[in-house]
PDB file of C-alpha atoms and ligand atoms in Angstrom:
ATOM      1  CA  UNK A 281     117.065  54.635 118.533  1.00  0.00           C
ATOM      2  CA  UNK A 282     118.529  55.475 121.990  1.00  0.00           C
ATOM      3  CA  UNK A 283     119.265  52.471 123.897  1.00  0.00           C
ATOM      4  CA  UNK A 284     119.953  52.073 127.872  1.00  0.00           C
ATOM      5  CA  UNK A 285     120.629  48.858 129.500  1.00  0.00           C
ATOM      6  CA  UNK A 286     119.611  48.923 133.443  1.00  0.00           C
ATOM      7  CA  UNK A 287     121.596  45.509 135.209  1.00  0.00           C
ATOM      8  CA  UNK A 288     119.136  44.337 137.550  1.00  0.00           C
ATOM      9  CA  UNK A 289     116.257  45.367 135.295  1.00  0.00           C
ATOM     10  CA  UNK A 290     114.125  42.343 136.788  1.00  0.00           C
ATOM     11  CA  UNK A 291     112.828  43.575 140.112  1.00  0.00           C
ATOM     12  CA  UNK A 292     112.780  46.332 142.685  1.00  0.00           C
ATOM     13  CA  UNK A 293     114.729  49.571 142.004  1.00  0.00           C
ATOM     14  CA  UNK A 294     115.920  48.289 138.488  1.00  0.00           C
ATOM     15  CA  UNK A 295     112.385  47.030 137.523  1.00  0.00           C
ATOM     16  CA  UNK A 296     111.199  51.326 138.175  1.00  0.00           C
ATOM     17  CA  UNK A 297     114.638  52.596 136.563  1.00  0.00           C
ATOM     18  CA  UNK A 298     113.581  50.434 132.914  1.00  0.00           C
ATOM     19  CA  UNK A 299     110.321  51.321 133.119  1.00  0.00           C
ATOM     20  CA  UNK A 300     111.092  55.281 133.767  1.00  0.00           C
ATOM     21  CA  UNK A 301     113.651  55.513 130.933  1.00  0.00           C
ATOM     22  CA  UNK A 302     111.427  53.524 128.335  1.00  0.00           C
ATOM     23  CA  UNK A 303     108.971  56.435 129.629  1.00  0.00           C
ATOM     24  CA  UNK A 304     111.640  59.483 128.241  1.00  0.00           C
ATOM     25  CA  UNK A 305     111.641  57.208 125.126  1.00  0.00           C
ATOM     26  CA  UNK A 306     114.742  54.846 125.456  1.00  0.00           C
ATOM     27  CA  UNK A 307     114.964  51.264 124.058  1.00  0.00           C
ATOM     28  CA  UNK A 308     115.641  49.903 127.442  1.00  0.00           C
ATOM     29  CA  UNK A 309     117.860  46.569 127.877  1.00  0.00           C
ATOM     30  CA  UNK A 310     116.308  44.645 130.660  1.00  0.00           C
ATOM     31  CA  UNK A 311     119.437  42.411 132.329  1.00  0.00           C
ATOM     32  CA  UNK A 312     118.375  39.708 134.823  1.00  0.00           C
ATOM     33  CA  UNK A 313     120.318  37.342 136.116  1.00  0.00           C
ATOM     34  CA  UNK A 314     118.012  34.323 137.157  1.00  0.00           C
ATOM     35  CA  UNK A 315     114.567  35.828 137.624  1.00  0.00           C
ATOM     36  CA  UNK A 316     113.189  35.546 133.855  1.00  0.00           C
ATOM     37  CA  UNK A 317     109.795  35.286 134.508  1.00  0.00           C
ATOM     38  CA  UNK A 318     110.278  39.145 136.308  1.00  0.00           C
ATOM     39  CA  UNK A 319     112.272  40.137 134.149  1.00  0.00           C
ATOM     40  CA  UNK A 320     109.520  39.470 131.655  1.00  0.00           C
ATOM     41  CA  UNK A 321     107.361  41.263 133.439  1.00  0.00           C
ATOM     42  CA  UNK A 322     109.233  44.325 133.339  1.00  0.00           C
ATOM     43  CA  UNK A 323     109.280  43.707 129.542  1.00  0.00           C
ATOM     44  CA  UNK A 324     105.609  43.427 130.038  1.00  0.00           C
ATOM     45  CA  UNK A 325     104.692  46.708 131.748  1.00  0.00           C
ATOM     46  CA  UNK A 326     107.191  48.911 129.177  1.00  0.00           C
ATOM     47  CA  UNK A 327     104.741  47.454 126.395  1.00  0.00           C
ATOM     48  CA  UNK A 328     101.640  47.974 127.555  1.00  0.00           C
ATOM     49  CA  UNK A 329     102.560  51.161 127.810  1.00  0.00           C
ATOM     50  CA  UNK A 330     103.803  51.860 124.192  1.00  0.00           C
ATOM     51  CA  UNK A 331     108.076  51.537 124.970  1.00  0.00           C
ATOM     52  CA  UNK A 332     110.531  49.320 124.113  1.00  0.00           C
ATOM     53  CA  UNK A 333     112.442  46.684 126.234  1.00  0.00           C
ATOM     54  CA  UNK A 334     113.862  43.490 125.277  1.00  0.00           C
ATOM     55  CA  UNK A 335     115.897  41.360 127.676  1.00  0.00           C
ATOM     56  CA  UNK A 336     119.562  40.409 128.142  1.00  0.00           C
ATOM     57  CA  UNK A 337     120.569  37.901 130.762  1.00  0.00           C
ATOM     58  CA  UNK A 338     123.862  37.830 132.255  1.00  0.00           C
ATOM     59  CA  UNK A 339     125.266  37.605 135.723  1.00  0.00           C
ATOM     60  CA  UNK A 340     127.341  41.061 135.834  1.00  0.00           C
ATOM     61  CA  UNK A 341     130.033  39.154 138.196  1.00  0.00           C
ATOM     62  CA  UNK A 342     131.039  36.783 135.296  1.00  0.00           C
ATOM     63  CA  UNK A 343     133.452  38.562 133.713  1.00  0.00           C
ATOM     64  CA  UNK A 344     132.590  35.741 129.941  1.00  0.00           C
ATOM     65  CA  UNK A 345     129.008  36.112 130.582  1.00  0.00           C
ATOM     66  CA  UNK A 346     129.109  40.115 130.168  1.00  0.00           C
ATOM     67  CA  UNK A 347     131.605  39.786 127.333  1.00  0.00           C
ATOM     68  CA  UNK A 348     129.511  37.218 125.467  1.00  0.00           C
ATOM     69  CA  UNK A 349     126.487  39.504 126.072  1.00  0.00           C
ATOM     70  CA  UNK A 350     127.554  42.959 125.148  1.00  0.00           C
ATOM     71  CA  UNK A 351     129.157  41.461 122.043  1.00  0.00           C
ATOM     72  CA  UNK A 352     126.001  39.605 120.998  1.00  0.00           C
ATOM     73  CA  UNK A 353     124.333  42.743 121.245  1.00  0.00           C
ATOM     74  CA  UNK A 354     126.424  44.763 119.129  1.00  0.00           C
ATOM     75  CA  UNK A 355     126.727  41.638 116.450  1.00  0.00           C
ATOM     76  CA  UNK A 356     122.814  42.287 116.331  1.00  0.00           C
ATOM     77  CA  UNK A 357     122.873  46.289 116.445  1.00  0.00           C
ATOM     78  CA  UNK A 358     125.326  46.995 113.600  1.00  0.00           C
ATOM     79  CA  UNK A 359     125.610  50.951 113.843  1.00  0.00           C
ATOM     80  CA  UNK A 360     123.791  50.926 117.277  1.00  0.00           C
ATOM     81  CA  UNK A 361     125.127  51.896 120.589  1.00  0.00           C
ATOM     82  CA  UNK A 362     124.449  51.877 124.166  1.00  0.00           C
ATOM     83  CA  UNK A 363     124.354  55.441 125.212  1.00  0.00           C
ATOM     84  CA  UNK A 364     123.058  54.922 129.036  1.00  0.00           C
ATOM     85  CA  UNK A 365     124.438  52.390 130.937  1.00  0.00           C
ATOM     86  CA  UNK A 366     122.707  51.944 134.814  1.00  0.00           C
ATOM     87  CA  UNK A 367     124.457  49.786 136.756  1.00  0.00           C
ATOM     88  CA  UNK A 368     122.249  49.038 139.228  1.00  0.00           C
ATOM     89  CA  UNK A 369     122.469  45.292 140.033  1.00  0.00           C
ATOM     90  CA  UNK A 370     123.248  44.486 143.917  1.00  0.00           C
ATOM     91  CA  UNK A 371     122.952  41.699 146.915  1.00  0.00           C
ATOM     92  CA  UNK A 372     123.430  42.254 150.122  1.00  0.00           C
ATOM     93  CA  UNK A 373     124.416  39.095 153.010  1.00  0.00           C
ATOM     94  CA  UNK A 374     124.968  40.705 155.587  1.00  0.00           C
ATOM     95  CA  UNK A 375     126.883  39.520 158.579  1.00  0.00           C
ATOM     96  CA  UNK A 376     128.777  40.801 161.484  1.00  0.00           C
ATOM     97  CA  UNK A 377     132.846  41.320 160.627  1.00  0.00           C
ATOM     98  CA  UNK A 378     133.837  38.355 163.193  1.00  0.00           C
ATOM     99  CA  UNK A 379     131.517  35.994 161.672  1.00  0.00           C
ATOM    100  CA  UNK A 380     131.323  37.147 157.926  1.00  0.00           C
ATOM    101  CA  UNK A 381     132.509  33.850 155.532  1.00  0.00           C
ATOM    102  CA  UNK A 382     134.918  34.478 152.826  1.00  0.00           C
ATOM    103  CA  UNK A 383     131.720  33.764 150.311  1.00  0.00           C
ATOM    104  CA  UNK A 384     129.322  35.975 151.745  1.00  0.00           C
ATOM    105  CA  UNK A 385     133.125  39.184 150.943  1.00  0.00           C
ATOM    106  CA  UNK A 386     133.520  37.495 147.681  1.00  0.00           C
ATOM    107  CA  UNK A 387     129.803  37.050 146.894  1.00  0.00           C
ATOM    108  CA  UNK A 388     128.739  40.774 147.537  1.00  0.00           C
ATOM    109  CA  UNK A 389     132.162  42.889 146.318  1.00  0.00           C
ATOM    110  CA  UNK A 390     132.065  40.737 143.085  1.00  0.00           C
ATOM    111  CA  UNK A 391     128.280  41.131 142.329  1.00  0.00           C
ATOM    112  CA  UNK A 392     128.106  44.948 143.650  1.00  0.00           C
ATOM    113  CA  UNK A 393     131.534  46.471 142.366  1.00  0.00           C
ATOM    114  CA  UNK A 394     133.460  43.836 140.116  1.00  0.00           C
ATOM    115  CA  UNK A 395     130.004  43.831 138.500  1.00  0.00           C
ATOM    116  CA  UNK A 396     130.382  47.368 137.604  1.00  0.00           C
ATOM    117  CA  UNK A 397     133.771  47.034 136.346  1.00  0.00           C
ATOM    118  CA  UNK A 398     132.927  44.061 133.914  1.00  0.00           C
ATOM    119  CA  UNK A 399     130.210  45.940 132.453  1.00  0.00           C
ATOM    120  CA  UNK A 400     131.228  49.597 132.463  1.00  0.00           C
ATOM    121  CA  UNK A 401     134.614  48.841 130.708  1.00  0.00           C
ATOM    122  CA  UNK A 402     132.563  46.959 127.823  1.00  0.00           C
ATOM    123  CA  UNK A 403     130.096  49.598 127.542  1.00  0.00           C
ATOM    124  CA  UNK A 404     132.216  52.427 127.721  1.00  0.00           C
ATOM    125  CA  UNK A 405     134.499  51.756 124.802  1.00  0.00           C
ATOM    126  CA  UNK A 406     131.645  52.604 122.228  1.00  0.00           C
ATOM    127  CA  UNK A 407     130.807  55.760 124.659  1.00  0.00           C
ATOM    128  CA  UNK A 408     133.743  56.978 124.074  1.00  0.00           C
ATOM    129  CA  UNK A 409     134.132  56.587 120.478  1.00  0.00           C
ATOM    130  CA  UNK A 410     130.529  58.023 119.959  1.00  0.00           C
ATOM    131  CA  UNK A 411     131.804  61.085 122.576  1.00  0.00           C
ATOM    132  CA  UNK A 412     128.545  60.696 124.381  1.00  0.00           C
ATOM    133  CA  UNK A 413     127.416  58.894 126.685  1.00  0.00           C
ATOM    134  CA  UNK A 414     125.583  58.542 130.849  1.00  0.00           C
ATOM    135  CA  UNK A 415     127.151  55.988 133.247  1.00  0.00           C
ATOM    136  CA  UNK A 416     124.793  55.762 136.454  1.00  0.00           C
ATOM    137  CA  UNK A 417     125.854  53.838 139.448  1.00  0.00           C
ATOM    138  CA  UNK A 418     123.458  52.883 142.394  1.00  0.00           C
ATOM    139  CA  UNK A 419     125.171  53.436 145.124  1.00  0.00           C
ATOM    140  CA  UNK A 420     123.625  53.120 148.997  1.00  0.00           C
ATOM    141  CA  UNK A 421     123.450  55.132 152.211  1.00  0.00           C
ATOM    142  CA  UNK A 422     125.890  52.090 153.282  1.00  0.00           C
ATOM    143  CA  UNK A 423     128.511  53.454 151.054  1.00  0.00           C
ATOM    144  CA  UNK A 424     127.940  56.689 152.966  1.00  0.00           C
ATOM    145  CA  UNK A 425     127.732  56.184 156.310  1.00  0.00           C
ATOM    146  CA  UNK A 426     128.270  52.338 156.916  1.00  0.00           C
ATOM    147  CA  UNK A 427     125.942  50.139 158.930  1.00  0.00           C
ATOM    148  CA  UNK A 428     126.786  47.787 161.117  1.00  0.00           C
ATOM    149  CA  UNK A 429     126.528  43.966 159.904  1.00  0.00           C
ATOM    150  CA  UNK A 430     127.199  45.385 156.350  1.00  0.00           C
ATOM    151  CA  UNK A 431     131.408  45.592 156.149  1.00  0.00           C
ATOM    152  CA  UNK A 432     131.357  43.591 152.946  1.00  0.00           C
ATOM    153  CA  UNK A 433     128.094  46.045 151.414  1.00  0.00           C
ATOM    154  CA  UNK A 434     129.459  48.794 152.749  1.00  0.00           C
ATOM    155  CA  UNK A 435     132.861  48.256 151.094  1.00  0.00           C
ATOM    156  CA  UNK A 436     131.602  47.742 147.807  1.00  0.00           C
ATOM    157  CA  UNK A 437     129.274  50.426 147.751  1.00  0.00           C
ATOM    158  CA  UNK A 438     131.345  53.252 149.098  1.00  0.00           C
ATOM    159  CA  UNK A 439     133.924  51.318 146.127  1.00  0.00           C
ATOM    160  CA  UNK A 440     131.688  52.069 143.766  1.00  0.00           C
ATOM    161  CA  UNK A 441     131.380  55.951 144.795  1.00  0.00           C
ATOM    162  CA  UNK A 442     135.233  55.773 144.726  1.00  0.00           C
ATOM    163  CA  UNK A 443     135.347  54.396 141.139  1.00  0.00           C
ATOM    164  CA  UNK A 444     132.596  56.725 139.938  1.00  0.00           C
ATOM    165  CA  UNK A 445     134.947  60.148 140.689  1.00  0.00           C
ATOM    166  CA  UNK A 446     137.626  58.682 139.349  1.00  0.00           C
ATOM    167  CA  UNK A 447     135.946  57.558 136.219  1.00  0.00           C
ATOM    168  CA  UNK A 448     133.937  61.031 135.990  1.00  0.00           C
ATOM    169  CA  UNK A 449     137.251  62.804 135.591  1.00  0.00           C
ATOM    170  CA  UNK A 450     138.759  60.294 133.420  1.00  0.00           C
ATOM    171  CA  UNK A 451     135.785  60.223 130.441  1.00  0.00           C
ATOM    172  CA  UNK A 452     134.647  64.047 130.950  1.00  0.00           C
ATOM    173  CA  UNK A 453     136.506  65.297 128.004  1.00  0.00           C
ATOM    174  CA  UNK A 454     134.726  62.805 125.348  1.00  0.00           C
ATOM    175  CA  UNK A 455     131.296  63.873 127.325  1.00  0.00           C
ATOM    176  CA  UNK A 456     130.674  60.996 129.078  1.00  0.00           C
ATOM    177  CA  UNK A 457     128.835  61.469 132.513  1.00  0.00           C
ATOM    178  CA  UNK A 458     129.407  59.439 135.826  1.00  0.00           C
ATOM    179  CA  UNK A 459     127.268  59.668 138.599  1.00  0.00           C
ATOM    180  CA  UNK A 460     125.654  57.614 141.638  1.00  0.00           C
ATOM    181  CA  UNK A 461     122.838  57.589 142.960  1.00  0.00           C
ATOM    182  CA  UNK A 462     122.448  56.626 147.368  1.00  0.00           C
ATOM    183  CA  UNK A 463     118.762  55.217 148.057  1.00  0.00           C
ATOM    184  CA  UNK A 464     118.683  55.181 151.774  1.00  0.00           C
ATOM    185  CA  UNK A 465     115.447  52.454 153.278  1.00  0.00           C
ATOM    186  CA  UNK A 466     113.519  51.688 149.852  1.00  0.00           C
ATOM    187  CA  UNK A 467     110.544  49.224 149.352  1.00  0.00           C
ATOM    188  CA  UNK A 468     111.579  46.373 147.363  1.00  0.00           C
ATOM    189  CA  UNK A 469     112.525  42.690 147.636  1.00  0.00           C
ATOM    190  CA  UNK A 470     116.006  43.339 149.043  1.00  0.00           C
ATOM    191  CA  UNK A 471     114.257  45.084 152.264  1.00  0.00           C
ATOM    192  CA  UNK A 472     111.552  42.777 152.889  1.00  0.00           C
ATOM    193  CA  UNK A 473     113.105  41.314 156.252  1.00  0.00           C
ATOM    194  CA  UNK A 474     113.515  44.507 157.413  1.00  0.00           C
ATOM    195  CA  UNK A 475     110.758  45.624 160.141  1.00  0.00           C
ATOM    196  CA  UNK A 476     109.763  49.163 158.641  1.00  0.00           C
ATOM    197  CA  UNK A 477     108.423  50.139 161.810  1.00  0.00           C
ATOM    198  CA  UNK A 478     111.295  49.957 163.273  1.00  0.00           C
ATOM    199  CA  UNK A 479     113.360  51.952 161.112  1.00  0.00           C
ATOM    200  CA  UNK A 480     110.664  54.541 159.533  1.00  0.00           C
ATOM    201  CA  UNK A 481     111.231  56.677 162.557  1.00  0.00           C
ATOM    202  CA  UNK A 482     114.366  57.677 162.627  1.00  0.00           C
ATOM    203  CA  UNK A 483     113.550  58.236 158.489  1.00  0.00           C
ATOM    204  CA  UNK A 484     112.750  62.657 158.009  1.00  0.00           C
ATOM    205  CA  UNK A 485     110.033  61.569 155.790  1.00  0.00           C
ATOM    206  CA  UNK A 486     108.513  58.969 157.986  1.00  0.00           C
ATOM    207  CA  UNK A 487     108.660  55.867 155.946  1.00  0.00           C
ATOM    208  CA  UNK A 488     110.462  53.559 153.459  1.00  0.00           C
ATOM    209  CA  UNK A 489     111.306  54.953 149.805  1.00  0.00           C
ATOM    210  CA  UNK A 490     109.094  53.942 146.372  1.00  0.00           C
ATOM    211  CA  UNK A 491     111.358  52.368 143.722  1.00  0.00           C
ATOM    212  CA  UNK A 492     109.872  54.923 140.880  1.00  0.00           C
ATOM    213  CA  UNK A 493     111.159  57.716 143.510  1.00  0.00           C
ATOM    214  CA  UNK A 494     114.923  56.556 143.356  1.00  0.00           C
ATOM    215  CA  UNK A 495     114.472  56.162 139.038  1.00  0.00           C
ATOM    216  CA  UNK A 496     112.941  59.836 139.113  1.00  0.00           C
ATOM    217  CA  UNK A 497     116.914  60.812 140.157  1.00  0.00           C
ATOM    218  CA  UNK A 498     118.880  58.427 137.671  1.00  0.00           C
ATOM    219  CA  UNK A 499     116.527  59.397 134.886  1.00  0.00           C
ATOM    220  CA  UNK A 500     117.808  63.128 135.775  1.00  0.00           C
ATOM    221  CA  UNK A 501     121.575  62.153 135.520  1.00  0.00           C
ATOM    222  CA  UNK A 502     120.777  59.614 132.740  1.00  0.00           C
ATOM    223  CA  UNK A 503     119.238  63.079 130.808  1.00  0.00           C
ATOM    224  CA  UNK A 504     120.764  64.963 127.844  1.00  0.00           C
ATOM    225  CA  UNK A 505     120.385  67.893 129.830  1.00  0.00           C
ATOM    226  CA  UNK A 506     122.857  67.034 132.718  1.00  0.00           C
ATOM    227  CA  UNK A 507     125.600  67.324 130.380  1.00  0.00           C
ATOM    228  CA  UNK A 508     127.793  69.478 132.929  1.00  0.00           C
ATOM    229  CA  UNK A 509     127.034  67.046 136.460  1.00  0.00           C
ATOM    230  CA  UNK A 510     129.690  64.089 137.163  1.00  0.00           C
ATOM    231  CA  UNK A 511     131.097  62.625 139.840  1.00  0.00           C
ATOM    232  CA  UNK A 512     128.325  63.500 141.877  1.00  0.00           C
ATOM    233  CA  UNK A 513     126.597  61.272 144.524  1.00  0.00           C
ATOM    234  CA  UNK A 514     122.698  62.033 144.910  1.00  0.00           C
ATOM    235  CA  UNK A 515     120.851  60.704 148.096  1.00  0.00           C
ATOM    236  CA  UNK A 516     117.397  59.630 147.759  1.00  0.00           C
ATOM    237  CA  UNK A 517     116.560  58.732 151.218  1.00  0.00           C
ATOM    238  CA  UNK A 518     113.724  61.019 152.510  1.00  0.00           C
ATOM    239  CA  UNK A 519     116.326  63.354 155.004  1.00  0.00           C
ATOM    240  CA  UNK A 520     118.124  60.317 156.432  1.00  0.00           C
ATOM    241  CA  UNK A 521     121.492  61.247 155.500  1.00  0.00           C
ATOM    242  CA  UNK A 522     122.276  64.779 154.210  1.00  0.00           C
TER     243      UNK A 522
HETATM  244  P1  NAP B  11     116.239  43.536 144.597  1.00  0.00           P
HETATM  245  O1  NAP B  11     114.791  43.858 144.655  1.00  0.00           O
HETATM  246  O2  NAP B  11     116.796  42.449 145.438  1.00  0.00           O
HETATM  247  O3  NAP B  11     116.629  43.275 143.056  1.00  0.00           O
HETATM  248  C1  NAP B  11     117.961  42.977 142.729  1.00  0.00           C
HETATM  249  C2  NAP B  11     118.121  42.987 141.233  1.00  0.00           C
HETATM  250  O4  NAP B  11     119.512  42.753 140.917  1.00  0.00           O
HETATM  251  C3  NAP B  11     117.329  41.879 140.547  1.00  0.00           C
HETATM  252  O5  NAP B  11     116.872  42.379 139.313  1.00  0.00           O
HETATM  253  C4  NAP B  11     118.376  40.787 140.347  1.00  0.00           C
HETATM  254  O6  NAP B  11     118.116  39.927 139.236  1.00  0.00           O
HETATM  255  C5  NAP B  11     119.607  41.637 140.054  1.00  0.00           C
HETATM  256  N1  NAP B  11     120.860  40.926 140.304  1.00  0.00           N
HETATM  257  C6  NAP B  11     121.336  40.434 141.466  1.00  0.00           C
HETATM  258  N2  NAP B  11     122.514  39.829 141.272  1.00  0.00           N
HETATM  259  C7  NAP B  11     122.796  39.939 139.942  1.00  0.00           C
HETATM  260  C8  NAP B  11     123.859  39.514 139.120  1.00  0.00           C
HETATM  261  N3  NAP B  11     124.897  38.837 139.614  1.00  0.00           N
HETATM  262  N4  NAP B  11     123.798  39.777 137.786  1.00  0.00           N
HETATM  263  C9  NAP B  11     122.748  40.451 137.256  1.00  0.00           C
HETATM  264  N5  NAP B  11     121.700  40.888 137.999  1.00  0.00           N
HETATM  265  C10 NAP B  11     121.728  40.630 139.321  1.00  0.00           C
HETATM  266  O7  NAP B  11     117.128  44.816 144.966  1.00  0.00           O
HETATM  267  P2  NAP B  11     116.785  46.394 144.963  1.00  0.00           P
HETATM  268  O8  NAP B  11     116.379  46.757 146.320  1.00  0.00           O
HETATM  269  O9  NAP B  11     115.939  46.736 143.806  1.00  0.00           O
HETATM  270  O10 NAP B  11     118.259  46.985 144.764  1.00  0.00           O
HETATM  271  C11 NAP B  11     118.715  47.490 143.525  1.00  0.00           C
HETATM  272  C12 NAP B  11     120.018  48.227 143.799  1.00  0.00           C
HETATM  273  O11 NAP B  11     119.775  49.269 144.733  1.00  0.00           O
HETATM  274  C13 NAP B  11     121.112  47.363 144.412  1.00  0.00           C
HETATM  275  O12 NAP B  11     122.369  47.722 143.894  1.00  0.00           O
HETATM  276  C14 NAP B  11     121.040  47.709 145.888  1.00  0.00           C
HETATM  277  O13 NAP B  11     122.274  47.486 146.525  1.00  0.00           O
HETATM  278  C15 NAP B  11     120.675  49.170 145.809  1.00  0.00           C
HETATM  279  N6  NAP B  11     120.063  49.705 147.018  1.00  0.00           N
HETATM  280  C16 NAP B  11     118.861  49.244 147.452  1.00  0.00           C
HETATM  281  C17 NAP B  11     118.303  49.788 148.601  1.00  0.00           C
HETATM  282  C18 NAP B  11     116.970  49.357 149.149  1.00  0.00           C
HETATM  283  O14 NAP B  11     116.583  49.850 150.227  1.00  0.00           O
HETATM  284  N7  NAP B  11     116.223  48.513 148.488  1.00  0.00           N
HETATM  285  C19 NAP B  11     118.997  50.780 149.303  1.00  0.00           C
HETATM  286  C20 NAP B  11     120.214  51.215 148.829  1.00  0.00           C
HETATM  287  C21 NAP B  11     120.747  50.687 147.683  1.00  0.00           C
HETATM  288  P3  NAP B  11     117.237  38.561 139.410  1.00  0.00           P
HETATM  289  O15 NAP B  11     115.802  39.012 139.502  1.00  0.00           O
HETATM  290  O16 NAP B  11     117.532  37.789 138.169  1.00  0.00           O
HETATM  291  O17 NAP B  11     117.709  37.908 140.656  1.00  0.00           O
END
């Protein structure tokens, strides 16, 4: 059995990224961190279609809570390994730099990119030993570009690219991969105060991104077959950033 865990498996983005690796046959992990009743939805919509999911919640910004996780999960897997890891959990509170609160900083960098370190370092060790493994990190345009009112989103997502390179060269000789993947405007909960119409035109394509069309790129870098791409950043954001 090939198992991937997808952080922020619950809803949006994560909810299409389970459901499109349980698709190429994966045993997907479905992490939440509050949302159970989605997450068991997710759960839900992998069975009815003949996959496998079950569901692990942890908050990936508690550095205990992953740890006491991951290692539950291995005491119940004896022989069994994580061999995709998709850490795609994120928040955004935005705020302009002048009036940004320490908690809304602390809140986003911890979730979006001390997240990513608490749960990639636990995950990679068996990676490593099993000298395979795909690490996929979703990224944002923000990371890219910046917008305004997003200094602490920005910062952890362009962090996040920054970690990914370096990582990429550090596990490339035991044939681990490391890649990110940049949605630009996609249709999920995290957007929903954001007026489409005023956005979608400035957008190539002419409107907001599908969930399942962001998964369609990390289930490329999450393949067996992109054994020779890492450190690479794909954009999935209809033309808006190139
Ligand atoms: P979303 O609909 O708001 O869903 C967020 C997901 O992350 C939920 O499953 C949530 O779990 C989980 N989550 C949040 N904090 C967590 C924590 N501390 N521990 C574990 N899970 C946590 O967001 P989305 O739009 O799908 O975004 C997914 C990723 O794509 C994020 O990293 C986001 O930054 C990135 N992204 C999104 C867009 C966009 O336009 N939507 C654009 C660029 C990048 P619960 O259900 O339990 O709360």
């Amino acid at each position: 059995m090939k198992y991937a865990l997808v952080t922020g498996g619950s809803r949006g983005i994560g909810r299409a990224i389970c459901v499109a690796l349980a698709k190429e046959g994966y045993s997907v992990i479905v992490n939440y961190a509050r949302n159970r009743e989605a997450a068991e939805k997710t759960v839900e919509m992998i069975a009815s279609e003949g996959g496998m999911a079950q569901l692990l919640q942890f908050n990936v910004a508690s550095k205990e809570e992953v740890d006491n996780a991951l290692d539950a999960w291995d005491n119940e897997h004896p022989g069994e390994y994580i061999s995709v890891l998709v850490n795609n959990a994120g928040i955004r509170q935005d705020n302009l730099m002048i009036f940004m609160q320490d908690e809304q900083w602390n809140n986003v960098l911890e979730t979006n990119l001390f997240g990513f370190f608490y749960v990639t370092r636990r995950v990679l060790k068996n990676m490593l030993t099993r000298r395979y493994g795909r690490i996929v990190n979703v990224t944002s345009l923000s990371g890219l570009t910046g917008l305004p009112g997003q200094t602490n989103y920005a910062a952890s997502k362009a962090g996040l690219i920054g970690a990914t390179r370096a990582l990429a060269m550090e596990v490339a000789p035991r044939k681990v991969t490391v890649n990110c993947v940049a949605p630009g405007f996609i249709e999920t909960d995290m957007t929903s105060d954001i007026n489409q119409d005023e956005h979608k035109g400035r957008i190539p394509a002419g409107r907001f991104g599908k969930p399942a069309e962001v998964a369609a790129a990390v289930v490329f870098f999450a393949g067996e077959n992109a054994s020779y791409i890492t450190g690479q950043v794909l954009s999935v954001n209809g033309g808006l950033y190139t």
